XYZ file of C-alpha atoms in Angstrom:
404
model
C -3.173 -27.024 44.799
C 0.479 -26.629 44.125
C 1.328 -30.425 45.054
C -1.657 -31.300 42.695
C -0.158 -29.211 39.972
C 3.357 -30.981 40.428
C 1.589 -34.446 40.702
C -0.147 -33.637 37.254
C 2.987 -32.655 35.610
C 4.842 -35.522 36.469
C 1.977 -37.747 35.173
C 1.536 -35.737 31.899
C 4.884 -37.071 31.101
C 4.921 -40.492 32.674
C 4.705 -42.116 29.320
C 7.115 -39.712 27.329
C 6.563 -41.006 23.796
C 2.851 -40.808 24.032
C 3.228 -37.273 25.375
C 5.426 -36.290 22.632
C 3.159 -37.479 20.150
C 0.274 -35.632 21.485
C 2.406 -32.520 21.770
C 3.538 -32.980 18.069
C -0.385 -33.539 16.991
C -1.253 -30.292 18.648
C 1.885 -28.525 17.272
C 1.055 -29.583 13.840
C -2.569 -28.491 13.874
C -1.752 -25.000 15.455
C 1.400 -24.506 12.942
C -1.172 -24.627 10.198
C -3.558 -22.605 12.057
C -0.862 -19.858 12.442
C 0.297 -19.918 9.175
C -3.518 -19.475 7.625
C -4.402 -16.804 10.380
C -1.053 -14.964 9.675
C -1.926 -14.783 5.900
C -5.290 -13.610 6.702
C -4.008 -10.728 9.041
C -1.307 -9.830 6.340
C -3.969 -9.591 3.524
C -6.437 -7.690 5.764
C -3.556 -5.041 6.595
C -2.638 -4.805 2.878
C -6.171 -4.207 2.195
C -6.422 -1.583 4.666
C -3.425 0.347 3.507
C -4.824 0.328 0.145
C -8.040 1.480 1.250
C -6.683 4.358 3.420
C -4.696 5.408 0.442
C -7.268 5.115 -2.419
C -10.706 5.664 -0.684
C -10.529 9.437 -1.228
C -10.270 9.263 -4.738
C -12.889 9.781 -7.646
C -12.167 8.403 -11.329
C -14.002 10.504 -13.772
C -14.284 9.087 -17.443
C -16.386 8.711 -20.440
C -19.809 7.327 -20.153
C -18.697 4.763 -22.937
C -15.606 3.729 -20.991
C -15.482 0.004 -19.969
C -15.145 -0.409 -16.270
C -14.913 3.490 -15.981
C -11.311 3.336 -17.314
C -11.785 3.523 -20.957
C -8.652 1.332 -21.763
C -9.906 -0.698 -24.543
C -12.790 1.434 -25.870
C -10.829 3.539 -28.562
C -11.341 7.101 -29.021
C -15.215 6.980 -28.146
C -14.114 6.064 -24.742
C -11.983 9.250 -24.360
C -13.006 12.604 -22.677
C -11.656 16.113 -23.409
C -8.580 17.288 -21.721
C -10.449 20.536 -20.849
C -12.471 18.743 -18.300
C -9.594 18.733 -15.970
C -9.906 22.420 -15.084
C -13.716 22.195 -14.596
C -12.989 19.625 -11.954
C -10.310 21.361 -10.345
C -12.877 24.380 -9.525
C -15.231 22.136 -7.601
C -14.910 22.575 -3.916
C -13.120 20.069 -1.727
C -10.959 18.841 -4.549
C -7.392 18.915 -3.533
C -5.560 17.585 -6.733
C -6.516 16.381 -10.071
C -4.488 14.028 -12.131
C -5.367 13.541 -15.994
C -4.404 10.121 -17.236
C -3.905 8.537 -20.710
C -3.949 4.703 -20.658
C -3.114 1.858 -22.989
C -2.527 -1.806 -23.007
C 0.842 -3.408 -23.866
C 2.040 -6.793 -24.271
C 3.570 -8.449 -21.101
C 5.935 -10.619 -23.339
C 8.995 -8.455 -22.325
C 7.823 -8.209 -18.587
C 6.998 -12.133 -18.412
C 4.178 -11.429 -15.894
C 1.285 -13.737 -15.052
C -0.985 -11.673 -17.260
C -0.810 -11.512 -21.152
C -0.893 -7.758 -21.055
C -0.079 -4.651 -18.755
C -1.614 -1.378 -18.203
C 0.530 1.531 -19.071
C -0.532 4.801 -17.637
C 0.570 8.357 -18.779
C 0.515 11.183 -16.147
C 1.814 14.601 -15.856
C 4.623 14.374 -13.291
C 4.045 17.633 -11.611
C 0.056 16.970 -11.137
C 0.742 13.487 -10.062
C 3.282 14.909 -7.172
C 0.524 17.026 -5.943
C -1.654 14.148 -5.412
C 1.108 12.049 -3.989
C 0.806 9.497 -6.847
C 3.323 6.741 -8.015
C 6.138 9.411 -9.032
C 6.418 10.167 -5.388
C 6.527 6.657 -4.108
C 9.598 5.440 -5.530
C 11.490 2.599 -3.612
C 14.167 1.817 -6.169
C 15.507 3.635 -9.025
C 14.073 7.048 -9.969
C 11.075 8.478 -11.594
C 10.703 8.946 -15.219
C 12.207 12.257 -16.449
C 11.897 12.022 -20.017
C 9.882 10.166 -22.867
C 10.064 6.259 -23.378
C 10.979 5.780 -19.733
C 8.671 4.109 -17.319
C 8.141 2.903 -13.592
C 6.926 -0.468 -12.496
C 4.574 -0.925 -9.564
C 5.661 -3.522 -6.795
C 2.688 -5.603 -7.595
C 3.662 -6.030 -11.120
C 7.198 -6.636 -10.511
C 6.151 -9.536 -7.972
C 3.869 -10.910 -10.616
C 6.625 -11.410 -12.909
C 9.054 -12.821 -10.294
C 6.167 -15.562 -9.602
C 5.240 -16.010 -13.182
C 8.789 -16.584 -14.783
C 10.846 -16.513 -11.653
C 12.449 -13.428 -13.443
C 13.212 -10.093 -11.588
C 12.411 -6.708 -13.352
C 15.529 -4.871 -13.031
C 16.151 -1.035 -13.558
C 17.619 -0.799 -16.899
C 15.406 -3.398 -18.551
C 13.809 -2.622 -21.786
C 10.256 -3.174 -22.884
C 9.673 -3.700 -26.593
C 6.582 -1.915 -27.937
C 5.629 -2.364 -31.711
C 3.403 0.317 -32.896
C 1.437 -0.450 -36.007
C 1.467 1.989 -38.940
C -1.813 3.754 -39.638
C -0.939 3.937 -43.419
C -0.510 0.991 -45.561
C 2.975 0.065 -46.943
C 4.810 1.890 -43.872
C 6.595 -0.733 -41.410
C 5.342 -0.638 -37.795
C 7.514 1.537 -35.583
C 9.438 -0.260 -32.719
C 10.230 1.570 -29.467
C 12.130 0.384 -26.279
C 10.557 1.584 -22.983
C 13.389 1.816 -20.425
C 12.490 1.022 -16.757
C 14.046 3.403 -14.638
C 12.316 2.887 -11.227
C 9.798 0.728 -9.000
C 7.078 2.410 -6.932
C 4.776 1.231 -4.010
C 1.816 3.678 -3.531
C 0.034 1.117 -0.994
C -2.809 1.088 -3.297
C -2.559 -2.422 -4.921
C -4.613 -1.490 -7.891
C -2.218 1.222 -9.092
C 0.630 -0.773 -7.899
C -0.183 -3.270 -10.870
C 0.323 -0.565 -13.489
C 3.389 0.884 -15.217
C 3.609 4.825 -15.398
C 5.386 7.063 -17.952
C 4.899 10.458 -19.462
C 1.647 11.322 -21.048
C 3.561 11.909 -24.361
C 5.120 8.374 -24.417
C 1.493 6.712 -23.936
C -0.148 8.935 -26.323
C 2.557 7.842 -28.857
C 1.932 4.149 -28.500
C -2.111 4.429 -28.139
C -2.422 6.882 -31.035
C -4.535 9.447 -28.962
C -4.707 12.983 -29.733
C -3.210 15.576 -27.603
C -6.357 17.013 -26.302
C -7.943 13.838 -25.102
C -7.482 11.779 -21.950
C -8.836 8.517 -20.674
C -9.756 9.510 -17.218
C -9.294 12.125 -14.290
C -8.414 11.054 -10.800
C -9.577 13.588 -8.391
C -8.330 13.549 -4.853
C -10.941 14.825 -2.046
C -9.859 16.649 0.979
C -11.725 14.099 3.273
C -13.786 10.866 3.045
C -16.937 12.650 4.413
C -16.971 14.833 1.330
C -16.680 11.996 -1.198
C -20.288 11.793 -2.091
C -20.922 15.763 -1.925
C -18.148 16.197 -4.496
C -19.167 13.299 -6.733
C -22.768 15.006 -6.790
C -21.086 18.265 -7.566
C -19.248 16.539 -10.545
C -22.210 14.886 -11.900
C -23.988 18.394 -11.785
C -21.065 19.985 -13.370
C -21.220 17.749 -16.572
C -24.732 17.184 -16.545
C -25.306 18.421 -20.199
C -21.801 17.916 -21.294
C -20.910 16.010 -24.607
C -19.315 13.400 -24.195
C -21.407 12.549 -20.997
C -19.186 11.316 -18.093
C -19.224 8.680 -15.451
C -17.985 8.620 -11.738
C -16.357 5.822 -10.064
C -15.579 5.785 -6.148
C -12.665 3.892 -5.295
C -14.399 3.617 -1.961
C -17.084 1.629 -3.604
C -14.556 -0.715 -5.445
C -12.743 -1.410 -2.095
C -15.969 -2.077 -0.277
C -16.766 -4.813 -2.730
C -13.355 -6.038 -2.537
C -13.759 -5.926 1.426
C -16.885 -8.249 1.277
C -15.163 -10.804 -0.665
C -11.950 -10.547 1.429
C -14.338 -11.083 4.464
C -15.702 -14.178 3.088
C -12.333 -15.772 2.386
C -11.071 -14.730 5.829
C -14.028 -16.651 7.522
C -13.395 -19.593 5.401
C -9.759 -19.497 6.197
C -10.590 -19.215 9.940
C -12.707 -22.213 9.527
C -10.189 -24.190 8.066
C -7.546 -23.181 10.573
C -9.937 -24.243 13.586
C -10.734 -27.497 11.808
C -6.669 -27.870 11.751
C -6.631 -27.031 15.385
C -9.501 -29.316 16.471
C -7.686 -32.261 14.533
C -4.696 -31.612 16.680
C -6.706 -31.439 19.725
C -8.178 -34.902 19.312
C -4.739 -36.171 20.120
C -4.911 -34.889 23.453
C -8.349 -36.543 23.848
C -6.899 -39.934 22.875
C -3.999 -39.749 25.014
C -5.858 -38.966 28.113
C -8.418 -41.567 27.512
C -5.724 -44.239 27.117
C -3.863 -42.714 30.176
C -7.129 -42.958 32.292
C -7.783 -46.559 31.170
C -4.456 -47.467 31.990
C -4.475 -45.792 35.576
C -7.931 -47.019 36.822
C -6.005 -48.697 39.709
C -4.182 -45.528 40.571
C -7.321 -43.586 40.637
C -9.088 -46.248 42.741
C -6.174 -45.955 45.480
C -6.179 -42.144 45.606
C -9.955 -42.106 46.105
C -9.384 -44.721 48.608
C -6.843 -42.556 50.551
C -9.218 -39.536 50.567
C -8.963 -37.956 47.016
C -12.317 -36.402 46.049
C -13.804 -36.614 42.461
C -12.880 -32.771 42.113
C -9.348 -33.616 42.874
C -9.430 -36.317 40.198
C -10.960 -34.192 37.486
C -8.595 -31.158 38.159
C -5.578 -33.430 37.885
C -6.640 -34.788 34.648
C -7.459 -31.294 33.308
C -4.254 -30.028 34.432
C -2.344 -32.973 32.462
C -4.539 -32.125 29.496
C -3.570 -28.446 29.679
C -0.101 -28.957 30.063
C 0.113 -31.002 26.885
C -2.116 -28.737 25.036
C -0.074 -25.540 26.042
C 3.227 -27.056 25.243
C 1.889 -28.150 21.862
C 0.587 -24.543 21.202
C 4.036 -23.129 21.813
C 5.512 -25.711 19.516
C 3.114 -25.061 16.873
C 3.843 -21.274 17.315
C 7.525 -21.797 16.732
C 6.746 -24.274 13.693
C 4.243 -21.738 12.259
C 6.754 -18.798 12.830
C 9.481 -20.756 11.204
C 7.207 -21.617 8.176
C 6.394 -17.945 7.663
C 10.226 -16.971 7.802
C 11.028 -19.680 5.235
C 7.986 -18.723 2.981
C 9.027 -15.070 3.125
C 12.682 -15.870 2.519
C 12.073 -17.880 -0.709
C 8.806 -15.961 -1.766
C 9.704 -12.407 -1.211
C 6.173 -11.304 -2.273
C 4.522 -13.239 0.767
C 6.598 -11.417 3.294
C 3.975 -8.603 3.573
C 1.051 -10.993 3.425
C 2.215 -13.080 6.410
C 1.637 -11.356 9.705
C 1.919 -13.024 12.951
C 0.416 -10.158 15.066
C -0.261 -10.326 18.809
C -3.831 -10.965 17.870
C -3.034 -14.292 16.050
C -0.873 -15.375 19.027
C -3.502 -14.335 21.536
C -6.193 -16.321 19.597
C -4.176 -19.370 19.265
C -3.294 -19.575 22.806
C -6.740 -19.148 23.928
C -7.715 -21.840 21.350
C -4.972 -24.194 22.843
C -6.494 -23.582 26.578
C -9.947 -24.416 25.258
C -8.624 -27.494 23.421
C -6.686 -28.691 26.554
C -10.151 -28.249 28.611
C -12.269 -29.708 26.197
C -10.051 -32.469 25.486
C -9.659 -33.452 29.265
C -13.348 -33.200 30.323
C -14.416 -36.609 29.009
C -11.215 -38.526 30.298
C -11.351 -36.818 33.833
C -15.233 -37.402 33.959
C -14.555 -41.047 33.194
C -11.417 -41.124 35.870
C -13.841 -39.611 38.469
C -16.264 -42.337 38.070
C -13.844 -45.147 39.177
C -15.211 -46.986 42.204
C -12.152 -47.764 44.652
C -13.275 -51.053 46.099
C -14.675 -52.576 42.651
C -11.384 -51.490 40.912
C -8.986 -52.968 43.692
C -11.106 -56.179 43.741
C -10.730 -56.503 39.970
C -7.053 -56.023 40.155
């Protein structure tokens, strides 16, 4: 068997140029597969981190609040701040964070979206719930009015849209229209003092500041808030707490609605799974296209070596020996091509992450991806060699030698 392997190894590179082209063909297909699968693995990992972080939270807002947030619904979509204490008393609620929210222009930030969401929180309550003020990775949290911290995803959006990095110390110009005629609008500058990353990509797209700052910009009264984020002690108690909240506020005015982050992420997960399957399909087609190079090269090799196979059968080689020889040649070229493709794919991931920083966490070359690609390479090698090996085994020694 070892001698058969050595024989096949030598024959695989008998025509070096053709063998190299086959390896390159497989390598290019596999490198595309690696890049696509790595992006899927990275996206899934980022999603799972966000789900783990946010799945145990319930958002309580006014029944009139659009999308359960009340950002653009005016004062009609606000709820009394006194609701916070009532939510706190509910069993299994670990922490409660009241939030005031408004929309500001993204002109100063130069993000991909025309507006950004500014959220006002109580720093002490936010810390109890391990919120954004506890997840600073650059700079510091806000300590006074008109200071803001920026989410990592929002900062990346600015870098992509305008190739402009949001830096600590940058100013965000806000114009507050006057409510009285004849009085000019007030202009304030929010100072960026820090950047945060909670792992929840929804929150990481916001800016956070003090309640007082956001109230001033939005013009909301001090006894009203947009929403309450309640953190539950475990996922098992989510539905139980939601029912308790609805019961507590059943006859309250204004009425409330609850939004489970778990449900939001479940819907997002379904969408992500569709994209993952689509990308997997594209990656497999890329690999198969590369594998066709193996099939073509092996067919050409068999056609050119008919006399050789005839002689081998004449001196005692069986059909199994011929088939195994061709399959081994095909596997050798395929596996080398896969390894070459893995190297190209890894290099592509490195270059992409180097020049596009935001892609680093979304390109994950995990061991599952490597194992999948290696197994795929073995399958391609076998499938690519089946038909050529069958053709080689059908060679009739006497007829072949007579024709030669």
